[in-house]
Amino acid sequence: MSRPSSFDHEQLLACARGDMFGPGNARLPSPPMLMFDRITQIASEGGAYGKGMIHAEMDIHPQLWFFGCHFVDDPVMPGCLGLDAMWQLSGFFLPWLGEPGRGRALGVGKVKFSGQVMPHARLIRYEIDIHRVMRGKLALVIADGRTFVDDRLIYEAADMRVGLFQSTEGF
């Protein structure tokens, strides 16, 4: 099966609407919670572990919603949104492989914040390395991720886990 190796913003919005992977299957969040503008590269091979990788980007501008409310008079992007972006990308990998179900973040082993995103920044870049993919009753991806702002590493996450569920009731 041939899968796209990149996605533009309109394609990501189609995924958020449920138009990409079909009814009852994974979706990306809609804006403003969609935390990247494009997936520049996705592959089922390569990355640090040879099991796949995803690279994505988000353009930064001072009018982004989170700068006005976190914190007032001290605008900064919440670090948890960067972590969420890495979970979003990790979870996108499973339906891109053809796995059915709705995605849910299931945890992270370790997170390190060593910088921040300020309104004067220009670009956030995410790099996700797939560590393991489990396919069975529960489709699960385990990945490591890095977030860069203007080419400077600011967040690292190890052992992010995202699963796909046929039913999310009671989850």
Short mmCIF file of N, CA and C in Angstrom, two decimals:
data_model
loop_
_atom_site.label_atom_id
_atom_site.label_comp_id
_atom_site.label_asym_id
_atom_site.label_seq_id
_atom_site.Cartn_x
_atom_site.Cartn_y
_atom_site.Cartn_z
N MET A 1 0.83 -1.18 0.00
CA MET A 1 0.00 0.00 0.00
C MET A 1 0.88 1.25 0.00
N SER A 2 0.59 2.16 -0.88
CA SER A 2 1.33 3.41 -0.96
C SER A 2 0.67 4.44 -0.04
N ARG A 3 1.48 5.03 0.83
CA ARG A 3 0.98 6.04 1.76
C ARG A 3 1.72 7.34 1.49
N PRO A 4 1.05 8.49 1.67
CA PRO A 4 1.74 9.77 1.51
C PRO A 4 2.90 9.88 2.50
N SER A 5 3.96 10.56 2.09
CA SER A 5 5.11 10.75 2.96
C SER A 5 5.15 12.15 3.57
N SER A 6 4.13 12.97 3.27
CA SER A 6 4.01 14.30 3.87
C SER A 6 2.55 14.73 3.78
N PHE A 7 2.18 15.71 4.60
CA PHE A 7 0.80 16.21 4.63
C PHE A 7 0.83 17.72 4.82
N ASP A 8 0.03 18.42 4.01
CA ASP A 8 -0.06 19.87 4.18
C ASP A 8 -1.18 20.20 5.17
N HIS A 9 -1.35 21.49 5.45
CA HIS A 9 -2.32 21.91 6.46
C HIS A 9 -3.74 21.49 6.11
N GLU A 10 -4.14 21.62 4.86
CA GLU A 10 -5.49 21.23 4.45
C GLU A 10 -5.73 19.74 4.67
N GLN A 11 -4.74 18.92 4.41
CA GLN A 11 -4.88 17.48 4.65
C GLN A 11 -5.00 17.19 6.15
N LEU A 12 -4.27 17.91 6.98
CA LEU A 12 -4.38 17.73 8.43
C LEU A 12 -5.76 18.13 8.92
N LEU A 13 -6.33 19.19 8.35
CA LEU A 13 -7.69 19.60 8.71
C LEU A 13 -8.70 18.54 8.26
N ALA A 14 -8.47 17.92 7.12
CA ALA A 14 -9.34 16.83 6.67
C ALA A 14 -9.28 15.67 7.65
N CYS A 15 -8.10 15.39 8.18
CA CYS A 15 -7.97 14.34 9.19
C CYS A 15 -8.75 14.71 10.45
N ALA A 16 -8.68 15.97 10.85
CA ALA A 16 -9.42 16.43 12.04
C ALA A 16 -10.93 16.29 11.84
N ARG A 17 -11.41 16.48 10.62
CA ARG A 17 -12.84 16.34 10.32
C ARG A 17 -13.27 14.87 10.22
N GLY A 18 -12.33 13.94 10.14
CA GLY A 18 -12.65 12.54 10.00
C GLY A 18 -12.69 12.07 8.56
N ASP A 19 -12.20 12.89 7.64
CA ASP A 19 -12.25 12.56 6.22
C ASP A 19 -11.07 11.72 5.75
N MET A 20 -10.05 11.53 6.59
CA MET A 20 -8.85 10.85 6.13
C MET A 20 -8.88 9.34 6.36
N PHE A 21 -9.19 8.93 7.58
CA PHE A 21 -9.09 7.51 7.93
C PHE A 21 -10.45 6.83 8.06
N GLY A 22 -11.53 7.54 7.79
CA GLY A 22 -12.85 6.95 7.77
C GLY A 22 -13.58 7.06 9.10
N PRO A 23 -14.90 6.81 9.07
CA PRO A 23 -15.73 6.93 10.27
C PRO A 23 -15.26 6.01 11.39
N GLY A 24 -15.27 6.54 12.61
CA GLY A 24 -14.92 5.74 13.78
C GLY A 24 -13.43 5.55 13.98
N ASN A 25 -12.63 6.14 13.12
CA ASN A 25 -11.19 5.97 13.22
C ASN A 25 -10.52 7.27 13.68
N ALA A 26 -9.23 7.19 13.86
CA ALA A 26 -8.45 8.27 14.44
C ALA A 26 -8.61 9.58 13.69
N ARG A 27 -8.57 10.65 14.47
CA ARG A 27 -8.59 12.01 13.94
C ARG A 27 -7.52 12.81 14.67
N LEU A 28 -7.00 13.78 14.01
CA LEU A 28 -6.18 14.77 14.71
C LEU A 28 -7.12 15.77 15.37
N PRO A 29 -6.66 16.47 16.40
CA PRO A 29 -7.49 17.52 16.98
C PRO A 29 -7.70 18.65 15.97
N SER A 30 -8.78 19.38 16.13
CA SER A 30 -9.04 20.56 15.32
C SER A 30 -8.30 21.75 15.90
N PRO A 31 -8.04 22.76 15.08
CA PRO A 31 -7.49 24.00 15.64
C PRO A 31 -8.46 24.56 16.69
N PRO A 32 -7.98 25.15 17.75
CA PRO A 32 -6.60 25.54 17.96
C PRO A 32 -5.73 24.45 18.60
N MET A 33 -6.29 23.27 18.90
CA MET A 33 -5.49 22.24 19.57
C MET A 33 -4.60 21.45 18.61
N LEU A 34 -4.79 21.58 17.32
CA LEU A 34 -3.86 20.98 16.37
C LEU A 34 -2.56 21.77 16.47
N MET A 35 -1.49 21.13 16.88
CA MET A 35 -0.28 21.85 17.27
C MET A 35 0.85 21.78 16.22
N PHE A 36 0.50 21.55 14.96
CA PHE A 36 1.48 21.62 13.88
C PHE A 36 0.74 21.98 12.60
N ASP A 37 1.44 22.60 11.69
CA ASP A 37 0.85 23.07 10.44
C ASP A 37 1.05 22.11 9.28
N ARG A 38 2.05 21.26 9.39
CA ARG A 38 2.33 20.33 8.30
C ARG A 38 3.20 19.19 8.81
N ILE A 39 3.04 18.04 8.21
CA ILE A 39 3.95 16.91 8.43
C ILE A 39 4.86 16.91 7.23
N THR A 40 6.14 17.17 7.47
CA THR A 40 7.09 17.30 6.36
C THR A 40 7.64 15.96 5.91
N GLN A 41 7.60 14.98 6.81
CA GLN A 41 8.10 13.65 6.46
C GLN A 41 7.53 12.62 7.42
N ILE A 42 7.06 11.52 6.87
CA ILE A 42 6.62 10.38 7.67
C ILE A 42 7.03 9.12 6.91
N ALA A 43 7.61 8.16 7.64
CA ALA A 43 8.09 6.95 7.00
C ALA A 43 7.99 5.78 7.97
N SER A 44 7.75 4.59 7.43
CA SER A 44 7.65 3.39 8.26
C SER A 44 9.02 2.77 8.53
N GLU A 45 10.05 3.33 7.97
CA GLU A 45 11.42 2.91 8.23
C GLU A 45 12.23 4.14 8.57
N GLY A 46 13.43 3.94 9.09
CA GLY A 46 14.29 5.06 9.43
C GLY A 46 14.06 5.53 10.85
N GLY A 47 14.56 6.69 11.17
CA GLY A 47 14.51 7.19 12.54
C GLY A 47 15.60 6.52 13.37
N ALA A 48 15.68 6.89 14.62
CA ALA A 48 16.74 6.40 15.51
C ALA A 48 16.72 4.89 15.71
N TYR A 49 15.54 4.27 15.58
CA TYR A 49 15.41 2.84 15.85
C TYR A 49 15.15 2.02 14.59
N GLY A 50 15.09 2.68 13.44
CA GLY A 50 14.85 1.99 12.18
C GLY A 50 13.41 1.54 11.98
N LYS A 51 12.49 1.99 12.86
CA LYS A 51 11.10 1.52 12.80
C LYS A 51 10.12 2.59 12.36
N GLY A 52 10.65 3.74 11.96
CA GLY A 52 9.78 4.80 11.46
C GLY A 52 10.08 6.13 12.12
N MET A 53 9.59 7.18 11.46
CA MET A 53 9.83 8.53 11.96
C MET A 53 8.78 9.48 11.40
N ILE A 54 8.63 10.60 12.11
CA ILE A 54 7.73 11.67 11.68
C ILE A 54 8.41 12.99 11.98
N HIS A 55 8.38 13.90 11.02
CA HIS A 55 8.85 15.26 11.22
C HIS A 55 7.70 16.20 10.88
N ALA A 56 7.51 17.22 11.69
CA ALA A 56 6.44 18.18 11.46
C ALA A 56 6.90 19.57 11.87
N GLU A 57 6.14 20.58 11.43
CA GLU A 57 6.48 21.97 11.72
C GLU A 57 5.24 22.78 12.06
N MET A 58 5.47 23.83 12.83
CA MET A 58 4.43 24.80 13.15
C MET A 58 5.03 26.19 13.03
N ASP A 59 4.37 27.04 12.26
CA ASP A 59 4.80 28.43 12.13
C ASP A 59 4.35 29.20 13.37
N ILE A 60 5.24 30.02 13.90
CA ILE A 60 4.92 30.81 15.09
C ILE A 60 4.66 32.25 14.69
N HIS A 61 3.61 32.83 15.27
CA HIS A 61 3.34 34.25 15.12
C HIS A 61 2.75 34.75 16.43
N PRO A 62 2.96 36.02 16.77
CA PRO A 62 2.56 36.54 18.08
C PRO A 62 1.07 36.45 18.38
N GLN A 63 0.22 36.25 17.37
CA GLN A 63 -1.22 36.20 17.59
C GLN A 63 -1.73 34.81 17.98
N LEU A 64 -0.88 33.83 18.09
CA LEU A 64 -1.36 32.49 18.48
C LEU A 64 -2.09 32.56 19.81
N TRP A 65 -3.16 31.79 19.92
CA TRP A 65 -4.11 31.89 21.03
C TRP A 65 -3.46 31.75 22.40
N PHE A 66 -2.49 30.89 22.57
CA PHE A 66 -1.93 30.62 23.89
C PHE A 66 -1.05 31.76 24.40
N PHE A 67 -0.50 32.59 23.50
CA PHE A 67 0.35 33.69 23.97
C PHE A 67 -0.45 34.72 24.77
N GLY A 68 -1.74 34.88 24.47
CA GLY A 68 -2.56 35.87 25.16
C GLY A 68 -3.06 35.44 26.52
N CYS A 69 -2.91 34.16 26.86
CA CYS A 69 -3.49 33.69 28.12
C CYS A 69 -2.51 32.92 29.00
N HIS A 70 -1.33 32.66 28.51
CA HIS A 70 -0.35 31.89 29.30
C HIS A 70 1.01 32.51 29.13
N PHE A 71 1.45 33.26 29.96
CA PHE A 71 0.87 33.99 31.10
C PHE A 71 0.57 35.42 30.65
N VAL A 72 -0.40 36.09 31.29
CA VAL A 72 -0.72 37.47 30.94
C VAL A 72 0.54 38.32 31.19
N ASP A 73 0.88 39.13 30.22
CA ASP A 73 2.07 40.00 30.26
C ASP A 73 3.39 39.22 30.29
N ASP A 74 3.37 37.94 30.09
CA ASP A 74 4.58 37.12 30.00
C ASP A 74 4.28 35.98 29.02
N PRO A 75 4.08 36.32 27.73
CA PRO A 75 3.61 35.33 26.76
C PRO A 75 4.63 34.22 26.49
N VAL A 76 4.17 32.99 26.65
CA VAL A 76 4.97 31.82 26.38
C VAL A 76 4.02 30.67 26.02
N MET A 77 4.46 29.80 25.16
CA MET A 77 3.66 28.61 24.83
C MET A 77 3.77 27.62 25.97
N PRO A 78 2.65 27.11 26.48
CA PRO A 78 2.72 26.09 27.53
C PRO A 78 3.49 24.86 27.05
N GLY A 79 4.41 24.38 27.85
CA GLY A 79 5.18 23.19 27.50
C GLY A 79 4.31 21.98 27.23
N CYS A 80 3.17 21.90 27.94
CA CYS A 80 2.29 20.75 27.75
C CYS A 80 1.73 20.70 26.33
N LEU A 81 1.63 21.85 25.65
CA LEU A 81 1.16 21.84 24.26
C LEU A 81 2.22 21.24 23.33
N GLY A 82 3.49 21.47 23.63
CA GLY A 82 4.55 20.83 22.86
C GLY A 82 4.55 19.32 23.05
N LEU A 83 4.33 18.90 24.29
CA LEU A 83 4.22 17.46 24.56
C LEU A 83 3.01 16.89 23.84
N ASP A 84 1.89 17.60 23.88
CA ASP A 84 0.69 17.13 23.21
C ASP A 84 0.93 17.00 21.70
N ALA A 85 1.65 17.94 21.12
CA ALA A 85 1.96 17.85 19.69
C ALA A 85 2.73 16.56 19.39
N MET A 86 3.68 16.22 20.26
CA MET A 86 4.44 14.98 20.04
C MET A 86 3.55 13.75 20.19
N TRP A 87 2.59 13.78 21.13
CA TRP A 87 1.62 12.68 21.24
C TRP A 87 0.74 12.63 19.99
N GLN A 88 0.27 13.80 19.51
CA GLN A 88 -0.56 13.84 18.31
C GLN A 88 0.16 13.17 17.13
N LEU A 89 1.42 13.51 16.96
CA LEU A 89 2.19 12.95 15.85
C LEU A 89 2.42 11.46 16.03
N SER A 90 2.75 11.04 17.24
CA SER A 90 2.96 9.61 17.51
C SER A 90 1.68 8.83 17.21
N GLY A 91 0.55 9.35 17.65
CA GLY A 91 -0.73 8.69 17.40
C GLY A 91 -1.12 8.67 15.94
N PHE A 92 -0.73 9.67 15.18
CA PHE A 92 -1.04 9.73 13.75
C PHE A 92 -0.37 8.58 13.00
N PHE A 93 0.75 8.12 13.51
CA PHE A 93 1.52 7.05 12.85
C PHE A 93 0.69 5.78 12.67
N LEU A 94 -0.10 5.41 13.69
CA LEU A 94 -0.86 4.15 13.63
C LEU A 94 -1.93 4.14 12.53
N PRO A 95 -2.82 5.13 12.45
CA PRO A 95 -3.79 5.08 11.34
C PRO A 95 -3.12 5.27 9.99
N TRP A 96 -2.02 6.00 9.95
CA TRP A 96 -1.27 6.13 8.70
C TRP A 96 -0.79 4.76 8.23
N LEU A 97 -0.47 3.86 9.19
CA LEU A 97 -0.09 2.49 8.85
C LEU A 97 -1.29 1.63 8.44
N GLY A 98 -2.51 2.14 8.69
CA GLY A 98 -3.71 1.40 8.35
C GLY A 98 -4.45 0.80 9.53
N GLU A 99 -4.01 1.10 10.75
CA GLU A 99 -4.65 0.55 11.94
C GLU A 99 -5.95 1.31 12.24
N PRO A 100 -7.04 0.58 12.57
CA PRO A 100 -8.31 1.23 12.90
C PRO A 100 -8.40 1.60 14.38
N GLY A 101 -9.35 2.46 14.67
CA GLY A 101 -9.64 2.84 16.06
C GLY A 101 -9.38 4.31 16.31
N ARG A 102 -9.79 4.73 17.51
CA ARG A 102 -9.61 6.13 17.92
C ARG A 102 -8.43 6.22 18.87
N GLY A 103 -7.64 7.25 18.69
CA GLY A 103 -6.41 7.38 19.45
C GLY A 103 -6.57 8.03 20.81
N ARG A 104 -5.74 7.57 21.75
CA ARG A 104 -5.66 8.16 23.09
C ARG A 104 -4.22 8.09 23.57
N ALA A 105 -3.73 9.20 24.12
CA ALA A 105 -2.41 9.20 24.74
C ALA A 105 -2.48 8.35 26.00
N LEU A 106 -1.49 7.49 26.19
CA LEU A 106 -1.49 6.55 27.30
C LEU A 106 -0.36 6.79 28.29
N GLY A 107 0.50 7.75 28.02
CA GLY A 107 1.55 8.06 28.98
C GLY A 107 2.84 8.42 28.31
N VAL A 108 3.80 8.74 29.16
CA VAL A 108 5.14 9.09 28.71
C VAL A 108 6.11 8.69 29.81
N GLY A 109 7.25 8.18 29.43
CA GLY A 109 8.23 7.73 30.41
C GLY A 109 8.98 8.88 31.07
N LYS A 110 9.45 9.82 30.26
CA LYS A 110 10.27 10.90 30.78
C LYS A 110 10.11 12.12 29.88
N VAL A 111 10.01 13.30 30.50
CA VAL A 111 9.91 14.55 29.76
C VAL A 111 10.94 15.51 30.31
N LYS A 112 11.60 16.22 29.40
CA LYS A 112 12.58 17.23 29.82
C LYS A 112 12.29 18.52 29.05
N PHE A 113 12.13 19.62 29.78
CA PHE A 113 11.95 20.94 29.19
C PHE A 113 13.23 21.72 29.42
N SER A 114 13.85 22.23 28.36
CA SER A 114 15.09 22.99 28.51
C SER A 114 15.04 24.32 27.76
N GLY A 115 13.85 24.74 27.37
CA GLY A 115 13.68 26.00 26.67
C GLY A 115 12.21 26.31 26.55
N GLN A 116 11.89 27.38 25.83
CA GLN A 116 10.50 27.80 25.71
C GLN A 116 10.24 28.43 24.35
N VAL A 117 8.97 28.51 24.00
CA VAL A 117 8.55 29.14 22.75
C VAL A 117 7.96 30.50 23.10
N MET A 118 8.58 31.54 22.58
CA MET A 118 8.15 32.91 22.81
C MET A 118 7.57 33.47 21.50
N PRO A 119 6.80 34.57 21.58
CA PRO A 119 6.16 35.11 20.37
C PRO A 119 7.11 35.54 19.26
N HIS A 120 8.35 35.84 19.56
CA HIS A 120 9.30 36.26 18.53
C HIS A 120 9.92 35.07 17.76
N ALA A 121 9.66 33.86 18.21
CA ALA A 121 10.17 32.67 17.51
C ALA A 121 9.52 32.58 16.13
N ARG A 122 10.14 31.83 15.25
CA ARG A 122 9.60 31.70 13.90
C ARG A 122 9.05 30.32 13.59
N LEU A 123 9.70 29.26 14.12
CA LEU A 123 9.32 27.91 13.70
C LEU A 123 9.55 26.90 14.81
N ILE A 124 8.55 26.05 15.03
CA ILE A 124 8.71 24.88 15.89
C ILE A 124 8.86 23.68 14.96
N ARG A 125 9.82 22.83 15.28
CA ARG A 125 10.02 21.60 14.51
C ARG A 125 9.94 20.42 15.48
N TYR A 126 9.18 19.42 15.10
CA TYR A 126 9.03 18.20 15.89
C TYR A 126 9.69 17.05 15.16
N GLU A 127 10.39 16.21 15.91
CA GLU A 127 10.98 14.99 15.36
C GLU A 127 10.58 13.83 16.26
N ILE A 128 9.94 12.85 15.67
CA ILE A 128 9.46 11.67 16.39
C ILE A 128 10.16 10.44 15.83
N ASP A 129 10.73 9.63 16.72
CA ASP A 129 11.34 8.37 16.34
C ASP A 129 10.50 7.24 16.91
N ILE A 130 10.00 6.38 16.05
CA ILE A 130 9.17 5.26 16.48
C ILE A 130 10.08 4.19 17.08
N HIS A 131 9.76 3.81 18.29
CA HIS A 131 10.55 2.81 19.02
C HIS A 131 9.93 1.41 18.84
N ARG A 132 8.60 1.37 18.89
CA ARG A 132 7.92 0.07 18.80
C ARG A 132 6.48 0.27 18.33
N VAL A 133 6.00 -0.64 17.51
CA VAL A 133 4.60 -0.67 17.09
C VAL A 133 4.05 -2.03 17.45
N MET A 134 2.95 -2.04 18.19
CA MET A 134 2.28 -3.29 18.55
C MET A 134 0.94 -3.31 17.82
N ARG A 135 0.67 -4.43 17.17
CA ARG A 135 -0.59 -4.58 16.44
C ARG A 135 -1.27 -5.83 16.96
N GLY A 136 -2.45 -5.64 17.49
CA GLY A 136 -3.21 -6.74 18.05
C GLY A 136 -4.55 -6.21 18.50
N LYS A 137 -5.07 -6.73 19.63
CA LYS A 137 -6.32 -6.20 20.16
C LYS A 137 -6.22 -4.70 20.39
N LEU A 138 -5.06 -4.29 20.85
CA LEU A 138 -4.77 -2.88 21.03
C LEU A 138 -3.60 -2.53 20.11
N ALA A 139 -3.82 -1.56 19.23
CA ALA A 139 -2.71 -1.04 18.44
C ALA A 139 -2.03 0.02 19.29
N LEU A 140 -0.72 -0.09 19.43
CA LEU A 140 0.02 0.80 20.32
C LEU A 140 1.33 1.20 19.66
N VAL A 141 1.67 2.48 19.80
CA VAL A 141 2.96 2.97 19.34
C VAL A 141 3.72 3.51 20.54
N ILE A 142 5.00 3.23 20.59
CA ILE A 142 5.90 3.80 21.60
C ILE A 142 6.95 4.58 20.83
N ALA A 143 7.13 5.85 21.21
CA ALA A 143 8.01 6.72 20.44
C ALA A 143 8.76 7.68 21.36
N ASP A 144 9.86 8.18 20.85
CA ASP A 144 10.61 9.25 21.50
C ASP A 144 10.45 10.49 20.62
N GLY A 145 10.46 11.65 21.26
CA GLY A 145 10.28 12.87 20.49
C GLY A 145 11.14 14.01 20.97
N ARG A 146 11.40 14.91 20.04
CA ARG A 146 12.14 16.13 20.33
C ARG A 146 11.42 17.30 19.68
N THR A 147 11.43 18.43 20.40
CA THR A 147 10.86 19.66 19.89
C THR A 147 11.95 20.72 19.83
N PHE A 148 12.02 21.39 18.70
CA PHE A 148 13.01 22.44 18.48
C PHE A 148 12.29 23.75 18.20
N VAL A 149 12.79 24.85 18.71
CA VAL A 149 12.31 26.16 18.31
C VAL A 149 13.47 26.87 17.64
N ASP A 150 13.24 27.29 16.41
CA ASP A 150 14.29 27.94 15.61
C ASP A 150 15.61 27.16 15.69
N ASP A 151 15.50 25.84 15.54
CA ASP A 151 16.63 24.90 15.50
C ASP A 151 17.33 24.68 16.84
N ARG A 152 16.71 25.11 17.94
CA ARG A 152 17.28 24.87 19.27
C ARG A 152 16.40 23.86 20.01
N LEU A 153 17.00 22.77 20.48
CA LEU A 153 16.26 21.73 21.20
C LEU A 153 15.70 22.30 22.50
N ILE A 154 14.37 22.15 22.69
CA ILE A 154 13.75 22.69 23.91
C ILE A 154 12.97 21.65 24.71
N TYR A 155 12.45 20.61 24.07
CA TYR A 155 11.69 19.56 24.79
C TYR A 155 12.17 18.21 24.30
N GLU A 156 12.22 17.25 25.23
CA GLU A 156 12.51 15.87 24.89
C GLU A 156 11.52 14.98 25.64
N ALA A 157 11.01 13.97 24.97
CA ALA A 157 10.10 13.02 25.59
C ALA A 157 10.53 11.61 25.21
N ALA A 158 10.60 10.74 26.20
CA ALA A 158 10.99 9.35 25.96
C ALA A 158 9.81 8.43 26.29
N ASP A 159 9.65 7.42 25.48
CA ASP A 159 8.63 6.39 25.70
C ASP A 159 7.21 6.95 25.75
N MET A 160 6.89 7.81 24.78
CA MET A 160 5.49 8.26 24.65
C MET A 160 4.68 7.07 24.15
N ARG A 161 3.52 6.88 24.72
CA ARG A 161 2.65 5.78 24.34
C ARG A 161 1.29 6.31 23.89
N VAL A 162 0.85 5.85 22.72
CA VAL A 162 -0.46 6.20 22.19
C VAL A 162 -1.09 4.91 21.68
N GLY A 163 -2.37 4.70 22.02
CA GLY A 163 -3.08 3.51 21.58
C GLY A 163 -4.30 3.86 20.75
N LEU A 164 -4.76 2.92 19.96
CA LEU A 164 -6.00 3.04 19.21
C LEU A 164 -7.02 2.08 19.79
N PHE A 165 -8.23 2.57 20.01
CA PHE A 165 -9.29 1.79 20.64
C PHE A 165 -10.49 1.73 19.72
N GLN A 166 -11.14 0.56 19.67
CA GLN A 166 -12.36 0.41 18.89
C GLN A 166 -13.52 1.13 19.55
N SER A 167 -13.53 1.15 20.89
CA SER A 167 -14.52 1.89 21.66
C SER A 167 -13.80 2.68 22.72
N THR A 168 -14.16 3.94 22.86
CA THR A 168 -13.51 4.79 23.87
C THR A 168 -14.43 4.99 25.08
N GLU A 169 -15.57 4.31 25.13
CA GLU A 169 -16.45 4.39 26.29
C GLU A 169 -15.77 3.75 27.48
N GLY A 170 -15.85 4.43 28.60
CA GLY A 170 -15.25 3.92 29.81
C GLY A 170 -13.75 4.08 29.90
N PHE A 171 -13.19 4.70 28.85
CA PHE A 171 -11.74 4.92 28.86
C PHE A 171 -11.39 6.06 29.77
#
